[in-house]
PDB file of C-alpha atoms in Angstrom:
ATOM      1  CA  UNK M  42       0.000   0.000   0.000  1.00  0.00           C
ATOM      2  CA  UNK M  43       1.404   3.172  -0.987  1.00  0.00           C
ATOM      3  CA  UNK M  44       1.430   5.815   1.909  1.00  0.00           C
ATOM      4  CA  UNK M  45      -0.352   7.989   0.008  1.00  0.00           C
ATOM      5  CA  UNK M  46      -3.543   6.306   0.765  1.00  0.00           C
ATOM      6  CA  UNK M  47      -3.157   6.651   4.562  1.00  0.00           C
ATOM      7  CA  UNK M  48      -2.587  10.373   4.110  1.00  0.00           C
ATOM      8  CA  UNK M  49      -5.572  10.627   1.336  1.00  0.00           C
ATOM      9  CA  UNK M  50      -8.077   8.469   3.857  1.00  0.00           C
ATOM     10  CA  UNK M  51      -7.585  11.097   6.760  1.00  0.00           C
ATOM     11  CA  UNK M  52      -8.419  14.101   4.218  1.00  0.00           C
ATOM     12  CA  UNK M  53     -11.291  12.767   3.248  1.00  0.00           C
ATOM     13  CA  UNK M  54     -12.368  12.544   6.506  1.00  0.00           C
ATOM     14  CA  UNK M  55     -11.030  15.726   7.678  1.00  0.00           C
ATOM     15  CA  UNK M  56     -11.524  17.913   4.474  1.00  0.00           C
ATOM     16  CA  UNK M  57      -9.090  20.795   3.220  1.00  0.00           C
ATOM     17  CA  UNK M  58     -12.221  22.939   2.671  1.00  0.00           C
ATOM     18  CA  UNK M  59     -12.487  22.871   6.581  1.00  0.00           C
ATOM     19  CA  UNK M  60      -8.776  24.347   7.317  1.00  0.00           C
ATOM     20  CA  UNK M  61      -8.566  27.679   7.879  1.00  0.00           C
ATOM     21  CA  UNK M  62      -6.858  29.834   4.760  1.00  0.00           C
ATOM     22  CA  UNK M  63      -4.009  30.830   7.158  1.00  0.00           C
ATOM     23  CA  UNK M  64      -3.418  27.493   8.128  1.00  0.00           C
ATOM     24  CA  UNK M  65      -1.094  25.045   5.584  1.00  0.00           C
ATOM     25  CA  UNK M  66      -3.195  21.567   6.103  1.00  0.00           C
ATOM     26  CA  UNK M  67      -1.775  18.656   4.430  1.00  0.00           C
ATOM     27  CA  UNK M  68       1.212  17.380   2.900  1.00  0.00           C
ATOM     28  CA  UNK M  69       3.861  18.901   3.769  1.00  0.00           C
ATOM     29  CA  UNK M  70       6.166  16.033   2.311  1.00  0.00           C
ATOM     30  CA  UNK M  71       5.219  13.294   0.130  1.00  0.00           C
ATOM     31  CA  UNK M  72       7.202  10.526  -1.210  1.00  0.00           C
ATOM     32  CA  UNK M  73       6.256   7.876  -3.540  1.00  0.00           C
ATOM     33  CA  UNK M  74       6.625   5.266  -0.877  1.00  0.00           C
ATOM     34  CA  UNK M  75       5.481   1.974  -0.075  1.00  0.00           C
ATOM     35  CA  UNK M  76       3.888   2.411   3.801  1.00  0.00           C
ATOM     36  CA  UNK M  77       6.250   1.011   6.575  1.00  0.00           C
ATOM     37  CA  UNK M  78       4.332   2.888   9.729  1.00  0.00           C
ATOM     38  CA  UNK M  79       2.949   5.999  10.788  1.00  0.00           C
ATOM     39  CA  UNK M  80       4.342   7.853  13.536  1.00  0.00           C
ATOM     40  CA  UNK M  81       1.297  10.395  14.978  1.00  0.00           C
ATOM     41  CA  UNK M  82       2.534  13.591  16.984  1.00  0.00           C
ATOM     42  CA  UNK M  83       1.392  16.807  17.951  1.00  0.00           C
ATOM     43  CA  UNK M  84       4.108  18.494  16.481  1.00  0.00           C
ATOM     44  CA  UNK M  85       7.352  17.597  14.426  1.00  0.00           C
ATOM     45  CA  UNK M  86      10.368  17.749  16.815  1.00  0.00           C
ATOM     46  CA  UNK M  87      14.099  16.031  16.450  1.00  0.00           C
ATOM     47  CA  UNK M  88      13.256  13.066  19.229  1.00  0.00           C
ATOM     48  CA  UNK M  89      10.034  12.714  16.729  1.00  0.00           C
ATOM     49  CA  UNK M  90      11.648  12.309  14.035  1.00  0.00           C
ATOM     50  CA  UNK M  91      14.721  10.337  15.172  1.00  0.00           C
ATOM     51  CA  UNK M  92      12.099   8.004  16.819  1.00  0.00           C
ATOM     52  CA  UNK M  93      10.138   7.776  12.958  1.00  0.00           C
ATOM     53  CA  UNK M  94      13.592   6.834  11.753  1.00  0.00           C
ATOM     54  CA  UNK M  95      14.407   3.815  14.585  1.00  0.00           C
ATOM     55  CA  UNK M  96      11.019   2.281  14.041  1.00  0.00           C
ATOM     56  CA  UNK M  97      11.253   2.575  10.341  1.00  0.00           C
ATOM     57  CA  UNK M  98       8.219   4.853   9.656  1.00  0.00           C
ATOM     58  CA  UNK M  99       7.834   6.491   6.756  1.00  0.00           C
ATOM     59  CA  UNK M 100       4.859   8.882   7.340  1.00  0.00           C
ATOM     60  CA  UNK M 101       4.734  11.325  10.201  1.00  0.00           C
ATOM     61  CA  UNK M 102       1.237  12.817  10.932  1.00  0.00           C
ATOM     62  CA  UNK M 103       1.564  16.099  12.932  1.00  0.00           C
ATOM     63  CA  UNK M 104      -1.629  18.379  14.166  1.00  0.00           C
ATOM     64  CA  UNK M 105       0.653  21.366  13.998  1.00  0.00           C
ATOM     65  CA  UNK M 106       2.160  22.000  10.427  1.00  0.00           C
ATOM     66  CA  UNK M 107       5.484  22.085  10.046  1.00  0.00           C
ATOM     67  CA  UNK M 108       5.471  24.804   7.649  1.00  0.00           C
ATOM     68  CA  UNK M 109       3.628  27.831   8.832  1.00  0.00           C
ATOM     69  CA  UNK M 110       5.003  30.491   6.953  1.00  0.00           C
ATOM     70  CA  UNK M 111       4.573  31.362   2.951  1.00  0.00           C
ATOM     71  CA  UNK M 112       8.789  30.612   2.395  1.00  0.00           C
ATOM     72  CA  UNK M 113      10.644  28.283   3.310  1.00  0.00           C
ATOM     73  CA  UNK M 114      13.504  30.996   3.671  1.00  0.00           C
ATOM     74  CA  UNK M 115      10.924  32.595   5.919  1.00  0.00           C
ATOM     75  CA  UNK M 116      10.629  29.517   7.936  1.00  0.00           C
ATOM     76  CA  UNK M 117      13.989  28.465   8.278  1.00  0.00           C
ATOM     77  CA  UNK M 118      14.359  32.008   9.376  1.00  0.00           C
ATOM     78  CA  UNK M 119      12.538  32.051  12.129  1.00  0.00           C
ATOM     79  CA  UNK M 120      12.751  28.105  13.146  1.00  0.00           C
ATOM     80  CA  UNK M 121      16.340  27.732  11.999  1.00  0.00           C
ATOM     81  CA  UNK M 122      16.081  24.306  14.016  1.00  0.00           C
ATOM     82  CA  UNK M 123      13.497  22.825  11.035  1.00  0.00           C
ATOM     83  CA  UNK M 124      16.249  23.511   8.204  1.00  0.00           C
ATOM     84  CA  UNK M 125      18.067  20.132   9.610  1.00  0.00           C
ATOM     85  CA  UNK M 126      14.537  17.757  10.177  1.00  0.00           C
ATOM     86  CA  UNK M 127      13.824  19.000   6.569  1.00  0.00           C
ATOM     87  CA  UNK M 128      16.957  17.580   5.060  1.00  0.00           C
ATOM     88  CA  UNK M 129      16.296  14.378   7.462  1.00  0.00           C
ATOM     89  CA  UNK M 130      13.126  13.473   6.017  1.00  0.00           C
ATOM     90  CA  UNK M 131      14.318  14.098   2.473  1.00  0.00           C
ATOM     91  CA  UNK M 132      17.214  11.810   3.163  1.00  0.00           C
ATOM     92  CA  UNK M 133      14.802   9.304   4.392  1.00  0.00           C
ATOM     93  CA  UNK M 134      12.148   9.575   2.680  1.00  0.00           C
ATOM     94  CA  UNK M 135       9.509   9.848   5.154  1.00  0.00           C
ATOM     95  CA  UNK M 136       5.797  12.046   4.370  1.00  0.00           C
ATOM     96  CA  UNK M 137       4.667  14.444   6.477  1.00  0.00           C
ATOM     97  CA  UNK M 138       1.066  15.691   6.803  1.00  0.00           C
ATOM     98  CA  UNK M 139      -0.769  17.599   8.919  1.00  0.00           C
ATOM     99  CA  UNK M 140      -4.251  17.662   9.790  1.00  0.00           C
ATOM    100  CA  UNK M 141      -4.675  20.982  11.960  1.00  0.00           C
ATOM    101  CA  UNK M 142      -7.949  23.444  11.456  1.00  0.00           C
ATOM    102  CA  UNK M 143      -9.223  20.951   9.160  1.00  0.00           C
ATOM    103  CA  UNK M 144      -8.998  18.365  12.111  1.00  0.00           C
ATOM    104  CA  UNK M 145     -10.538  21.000  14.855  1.00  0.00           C
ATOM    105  CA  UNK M 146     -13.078  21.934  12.310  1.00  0.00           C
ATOM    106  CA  UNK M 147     -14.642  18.877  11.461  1.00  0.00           C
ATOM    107  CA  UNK M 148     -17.459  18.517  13.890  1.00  0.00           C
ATOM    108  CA  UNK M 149     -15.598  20.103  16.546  1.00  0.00           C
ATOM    109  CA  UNK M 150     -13.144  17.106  16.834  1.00  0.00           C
ATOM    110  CA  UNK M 151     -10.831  18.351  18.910  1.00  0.00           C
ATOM    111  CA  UNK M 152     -12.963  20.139  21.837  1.00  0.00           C
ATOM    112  CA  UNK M 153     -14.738  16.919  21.765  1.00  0.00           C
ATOM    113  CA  UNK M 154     -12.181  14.625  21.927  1.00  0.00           C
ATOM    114  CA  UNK M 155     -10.818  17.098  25.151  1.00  0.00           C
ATOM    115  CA  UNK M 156     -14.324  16.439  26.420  1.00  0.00           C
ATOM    116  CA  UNK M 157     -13.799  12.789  26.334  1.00  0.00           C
ATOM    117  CA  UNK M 158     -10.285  12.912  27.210  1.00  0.00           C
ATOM    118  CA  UNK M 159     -10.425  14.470  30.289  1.00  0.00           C
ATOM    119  CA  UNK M 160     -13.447  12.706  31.563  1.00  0.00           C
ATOM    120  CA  UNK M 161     -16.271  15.537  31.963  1.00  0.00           C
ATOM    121  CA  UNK M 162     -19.230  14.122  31.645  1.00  0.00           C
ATOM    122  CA  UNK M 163     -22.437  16.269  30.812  1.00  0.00           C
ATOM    123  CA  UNK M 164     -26.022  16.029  29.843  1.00  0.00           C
ATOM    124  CA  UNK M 165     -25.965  18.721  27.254  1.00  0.00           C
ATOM    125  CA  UNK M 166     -23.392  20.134  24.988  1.00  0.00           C
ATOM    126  CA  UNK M 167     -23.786  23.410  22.846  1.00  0.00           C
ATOM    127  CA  UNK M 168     -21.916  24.370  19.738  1.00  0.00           C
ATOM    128  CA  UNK M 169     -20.562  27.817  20.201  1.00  0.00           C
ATOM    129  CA  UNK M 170     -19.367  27.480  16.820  1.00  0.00           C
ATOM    130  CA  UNK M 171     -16.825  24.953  14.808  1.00  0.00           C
ATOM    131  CA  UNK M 172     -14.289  24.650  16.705  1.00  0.00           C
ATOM    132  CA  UNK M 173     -15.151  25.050  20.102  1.00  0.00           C
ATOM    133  CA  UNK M 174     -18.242  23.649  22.593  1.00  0.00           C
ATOM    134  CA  UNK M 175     -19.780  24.708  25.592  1.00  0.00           C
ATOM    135  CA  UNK M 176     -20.876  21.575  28.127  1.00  0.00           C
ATOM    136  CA  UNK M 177     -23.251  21.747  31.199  1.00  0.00           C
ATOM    137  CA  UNK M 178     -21.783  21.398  34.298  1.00  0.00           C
ATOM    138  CA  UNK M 179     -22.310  20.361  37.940  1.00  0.00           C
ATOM    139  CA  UNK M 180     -18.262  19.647  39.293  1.00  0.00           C
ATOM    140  CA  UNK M 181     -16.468  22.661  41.499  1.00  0.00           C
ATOM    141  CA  UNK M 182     -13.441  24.375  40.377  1.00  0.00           C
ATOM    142  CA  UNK M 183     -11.279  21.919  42.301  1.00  0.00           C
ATOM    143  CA  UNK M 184     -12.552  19.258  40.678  1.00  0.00           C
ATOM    144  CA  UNK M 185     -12.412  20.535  37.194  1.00  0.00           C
ATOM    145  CA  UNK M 186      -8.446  20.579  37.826  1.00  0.00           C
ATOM    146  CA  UNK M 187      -7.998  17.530  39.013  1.00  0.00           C
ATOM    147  CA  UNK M 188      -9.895  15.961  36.354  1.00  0.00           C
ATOM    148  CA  UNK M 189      -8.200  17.787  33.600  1.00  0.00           C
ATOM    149  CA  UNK M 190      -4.869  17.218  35.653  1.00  0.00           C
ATOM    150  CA  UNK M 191      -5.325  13.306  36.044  1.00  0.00           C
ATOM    151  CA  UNK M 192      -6.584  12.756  33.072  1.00  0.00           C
ATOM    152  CA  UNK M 193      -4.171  14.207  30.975  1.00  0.00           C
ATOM    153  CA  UNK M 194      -0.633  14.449  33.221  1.00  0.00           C
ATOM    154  CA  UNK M 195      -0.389  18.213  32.738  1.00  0.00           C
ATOM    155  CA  UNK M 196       0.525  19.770  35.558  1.00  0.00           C
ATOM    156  CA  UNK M 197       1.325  23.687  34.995  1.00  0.00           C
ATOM    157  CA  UNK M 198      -1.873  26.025  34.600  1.00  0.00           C
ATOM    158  CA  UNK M 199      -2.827  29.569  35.572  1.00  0.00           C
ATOM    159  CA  UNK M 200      -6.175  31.367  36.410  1.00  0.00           C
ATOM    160  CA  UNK M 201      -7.777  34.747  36.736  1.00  0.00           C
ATOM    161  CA  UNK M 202      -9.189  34.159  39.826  1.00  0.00           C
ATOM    162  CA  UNK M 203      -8.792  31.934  43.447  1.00  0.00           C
ATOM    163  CA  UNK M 204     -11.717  31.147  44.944  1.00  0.00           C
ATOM    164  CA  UNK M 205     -13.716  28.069  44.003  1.00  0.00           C
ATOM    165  CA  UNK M 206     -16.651  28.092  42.268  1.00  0.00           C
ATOM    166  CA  UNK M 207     -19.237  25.856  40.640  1.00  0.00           C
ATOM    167  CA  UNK M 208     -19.536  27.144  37.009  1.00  0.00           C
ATOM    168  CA  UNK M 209     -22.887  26.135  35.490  1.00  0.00           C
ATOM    169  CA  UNK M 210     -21.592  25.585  31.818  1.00  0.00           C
ATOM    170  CA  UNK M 211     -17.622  25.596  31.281  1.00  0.00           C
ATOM    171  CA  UNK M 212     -16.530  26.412  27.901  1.00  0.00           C
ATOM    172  CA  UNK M 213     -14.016  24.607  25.442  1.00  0.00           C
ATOM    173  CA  UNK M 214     -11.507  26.227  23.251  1.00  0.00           C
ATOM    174  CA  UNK M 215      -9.159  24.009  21.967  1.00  0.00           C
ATOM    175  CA  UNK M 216      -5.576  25.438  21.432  1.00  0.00           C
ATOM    176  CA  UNK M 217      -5.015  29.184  21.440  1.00  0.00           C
ATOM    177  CA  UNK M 218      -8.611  30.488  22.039  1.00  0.00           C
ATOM    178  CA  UNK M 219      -7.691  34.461  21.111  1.00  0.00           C
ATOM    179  CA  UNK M 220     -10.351  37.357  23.003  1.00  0.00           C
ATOM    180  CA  UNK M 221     -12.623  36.707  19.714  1.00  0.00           C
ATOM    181  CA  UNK M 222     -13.356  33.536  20.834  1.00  0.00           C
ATOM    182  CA  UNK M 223     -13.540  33.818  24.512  1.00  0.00           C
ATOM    183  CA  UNK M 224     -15.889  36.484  24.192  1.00  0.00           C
ATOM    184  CA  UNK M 225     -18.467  34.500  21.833  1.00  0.00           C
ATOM    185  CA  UNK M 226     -18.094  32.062  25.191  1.00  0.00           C
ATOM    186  CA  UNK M 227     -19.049  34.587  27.426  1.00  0.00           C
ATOM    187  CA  UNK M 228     -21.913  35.432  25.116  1.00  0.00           C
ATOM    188  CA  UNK M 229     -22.998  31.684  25.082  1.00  0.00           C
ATOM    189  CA  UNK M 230     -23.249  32.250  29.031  1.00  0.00           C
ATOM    190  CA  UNK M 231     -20.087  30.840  30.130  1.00  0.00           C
ATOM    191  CA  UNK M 232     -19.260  31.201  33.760  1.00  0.00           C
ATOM    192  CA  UNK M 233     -15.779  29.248  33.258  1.00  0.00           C
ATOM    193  CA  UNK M 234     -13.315  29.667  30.209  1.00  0.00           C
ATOM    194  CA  UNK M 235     -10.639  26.599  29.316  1.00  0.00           C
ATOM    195  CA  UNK M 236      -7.855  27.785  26.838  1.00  0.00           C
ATOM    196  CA  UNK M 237      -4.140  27.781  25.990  1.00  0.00           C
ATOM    197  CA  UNK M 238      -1.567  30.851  25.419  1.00  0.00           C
ATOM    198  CA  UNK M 239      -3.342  34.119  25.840  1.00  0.00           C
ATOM    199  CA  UNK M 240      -2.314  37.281  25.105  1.00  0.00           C
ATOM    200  CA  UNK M 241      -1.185  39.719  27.759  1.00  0.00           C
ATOM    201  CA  UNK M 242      -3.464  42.088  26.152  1.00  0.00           C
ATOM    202  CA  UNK M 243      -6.232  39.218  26.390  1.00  0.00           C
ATOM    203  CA  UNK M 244      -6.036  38.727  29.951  1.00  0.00           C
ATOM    204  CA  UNK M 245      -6.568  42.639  30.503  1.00  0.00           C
ATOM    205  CA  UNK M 246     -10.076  42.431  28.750  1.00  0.00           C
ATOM    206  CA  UNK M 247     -11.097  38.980  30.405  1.00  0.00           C
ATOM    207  CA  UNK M 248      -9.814  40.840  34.139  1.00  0.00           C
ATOM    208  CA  UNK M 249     -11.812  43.791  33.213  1.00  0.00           C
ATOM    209  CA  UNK M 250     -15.109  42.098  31.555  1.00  0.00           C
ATOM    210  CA  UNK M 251     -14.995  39.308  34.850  1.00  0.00           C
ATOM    211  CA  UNK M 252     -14.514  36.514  32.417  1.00  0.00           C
ATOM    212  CA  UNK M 253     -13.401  33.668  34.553  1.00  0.00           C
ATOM    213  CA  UNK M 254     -10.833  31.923  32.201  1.00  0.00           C
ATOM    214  CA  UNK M 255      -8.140  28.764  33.219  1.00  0.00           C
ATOM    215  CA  UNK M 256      -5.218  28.688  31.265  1.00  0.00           C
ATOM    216  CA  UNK M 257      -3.814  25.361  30.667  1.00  0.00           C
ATOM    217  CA  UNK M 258      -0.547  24.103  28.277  1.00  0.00           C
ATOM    218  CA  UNK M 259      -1.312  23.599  24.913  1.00  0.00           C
ATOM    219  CA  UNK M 260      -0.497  20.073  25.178  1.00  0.00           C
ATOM    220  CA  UNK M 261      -3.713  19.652  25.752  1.00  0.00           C
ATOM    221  CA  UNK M 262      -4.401  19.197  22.185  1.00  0.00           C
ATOM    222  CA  UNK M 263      -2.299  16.093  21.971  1.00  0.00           C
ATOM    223  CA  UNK M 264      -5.637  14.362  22.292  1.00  0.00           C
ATOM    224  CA  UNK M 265      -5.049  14.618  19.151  1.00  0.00           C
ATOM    225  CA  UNK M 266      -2.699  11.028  18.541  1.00  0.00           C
ATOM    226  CA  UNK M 267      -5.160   9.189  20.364  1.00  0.00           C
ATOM    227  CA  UNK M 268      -7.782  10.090  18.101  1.00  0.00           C
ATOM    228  CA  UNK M 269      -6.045   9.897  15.166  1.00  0.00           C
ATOM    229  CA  UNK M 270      -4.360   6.208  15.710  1.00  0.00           C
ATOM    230  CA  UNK M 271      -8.091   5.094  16.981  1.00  0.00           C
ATOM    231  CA  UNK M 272      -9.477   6.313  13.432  1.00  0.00           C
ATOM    232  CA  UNK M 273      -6.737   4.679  11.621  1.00  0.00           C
ATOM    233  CA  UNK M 274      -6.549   1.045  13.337  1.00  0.00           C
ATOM    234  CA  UNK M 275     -10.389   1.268  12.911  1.00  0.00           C
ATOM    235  CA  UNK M 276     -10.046   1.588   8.959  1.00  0.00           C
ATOM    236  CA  UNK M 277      -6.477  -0.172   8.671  1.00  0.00           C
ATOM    237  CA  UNK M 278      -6.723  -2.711  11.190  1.00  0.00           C
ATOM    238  CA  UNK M 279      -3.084  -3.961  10.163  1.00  0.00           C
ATOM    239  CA  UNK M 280      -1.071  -0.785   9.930  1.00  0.00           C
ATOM    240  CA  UNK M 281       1.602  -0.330  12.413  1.00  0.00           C
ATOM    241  CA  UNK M 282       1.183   3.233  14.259  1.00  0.00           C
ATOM    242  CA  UNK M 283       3.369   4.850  16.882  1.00  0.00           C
ATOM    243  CA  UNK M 284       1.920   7.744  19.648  1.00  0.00           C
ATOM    244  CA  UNK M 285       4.743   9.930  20.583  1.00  0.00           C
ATOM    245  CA  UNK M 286       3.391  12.067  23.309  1.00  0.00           C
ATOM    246  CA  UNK M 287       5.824  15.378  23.478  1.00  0.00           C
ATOM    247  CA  UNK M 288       6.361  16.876  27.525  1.00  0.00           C
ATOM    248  CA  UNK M 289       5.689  20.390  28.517  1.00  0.00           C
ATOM    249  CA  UNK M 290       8.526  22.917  27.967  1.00  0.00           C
ATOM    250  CA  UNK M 291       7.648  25.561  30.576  1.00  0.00           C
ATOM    251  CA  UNK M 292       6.752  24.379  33.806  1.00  0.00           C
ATOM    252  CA  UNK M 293       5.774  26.298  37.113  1.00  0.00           C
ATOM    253  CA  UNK M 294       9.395  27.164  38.879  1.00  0.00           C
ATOM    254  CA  UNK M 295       9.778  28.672  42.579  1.00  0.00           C
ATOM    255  CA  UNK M 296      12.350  30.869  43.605  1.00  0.00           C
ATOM    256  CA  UNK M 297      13.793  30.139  46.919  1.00  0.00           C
ATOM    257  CA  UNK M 298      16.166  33.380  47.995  1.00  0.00           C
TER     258      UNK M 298
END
């Protein structure tokens, strides 16, 4: 089996039309290869890639893209570290494609799959639009964390706010959920914001509209492999895939003086 076809199944199912136009969905590389294994990541690193090559994979699907910008010269500008992977997979001949916006997109895949991964359980869930939901809830603020926490082995997150509270409907914004978005949350009545990576200029309007919002690593989205290798041993039951979960980079220090 050639690897296009694993590539080509997984846009079908999560269309180009749904990627946003900023966004570079796809291939990123693509050899004419017969299909070793599939190696699924958040995002292309060197231990990713170093792992692809010891268990012989030849396809690498990312969430993130590994080319964000319109040049390459631009990209290797900016991410000078990417110049050397790029040569690597050349040299090896292993695809890369990415299934970002178009993945998040797609019936709200990834704030559902968060849902499910970090084991809230509600009675009704509300679109707030495609990428991200708004659930009922009836768990403290306390136990929000710890569910997100255990569930998921992240460990570093941050708040506007520290008192617990019981927020009726919590809202679900899958990667870096910019003001836009937050507010549209807000609108949909949410008394409790989950998100990744805002904005210092973000966190002054949610402080001075009282928008309760928890910050928590972007890792989050790594949800992500497990979806993705469920989806593919359900249609290729006898594919060989790999999960390669990536740690968190900053993590909560204390200064002892």
């Amino acid at each position: 089996m050639q690897t296009k076809i694993i590539g080509d199944f997984l846009l079908e199912k999560f269309p180009l039309k749904n990627c946003e136009n900023w966004d570079n969905c796809g291939w990123n590389f693509l050899f004419s290869t017969q299909f070793t294994s599939a190696v699924i990541c958040l995002d292309l690193t060197k231990e990713v890639l170093e792992y692809a090559i010891m268990k012989n994979a030849n396809l690498i699907i990312t969430h993130h893209p590994f080319f964000f910008y319109p040049t390459k010269k631009e990209e290797f500008m900016y991410s000078p570290y990417k110049k050397k992977l790029a040569f690597l997979l050349r040299k090896n001949l292993i695809s890369l494609i990415s299934l970002h916006t178009n993945f998040d997109g797609t019936n709200n895949q990834t704030a559902f799959s968060i849902i499910k991964k970090c084991g809230f359980k509600s009675s009704k869930i509300e679109q707030i639009d495609k990428f991200n939901l708004l659930i009922e809830n009836s768990l403290d603020f306390t136990e929000i964390l710890k569910k997100i926490s255990s569930n998921t082995g992240l460990r570093t997150f941050r708040a506007n706010f520290t008192r617990n509270f019981s927020p009726k409907k919590v809202a679900i914004l899958p990667g870096s959920g910019g003001i836009l978005a937050c507010l549209a949350a807000k609108k949909s009545k949410a008394n409790l914001i989950i998100t990744s990576d805002l904005k210092w200029s973000d966190q002054l309007t949610l402080y001075h509209k009282k928008i309760k919002v928890l910050e928590i690593p972007h890792l989050i989205e790594q949800v992500f492999v497990f979806e993705v290798a469920k989806i593919l041993k359900n249609k290729f039951n006898q594919i060989e895939t790999y999960k390669f979960e990536l740690p968190e980079i900053l993590k909560e220090i204390k200064i002892k003086w």
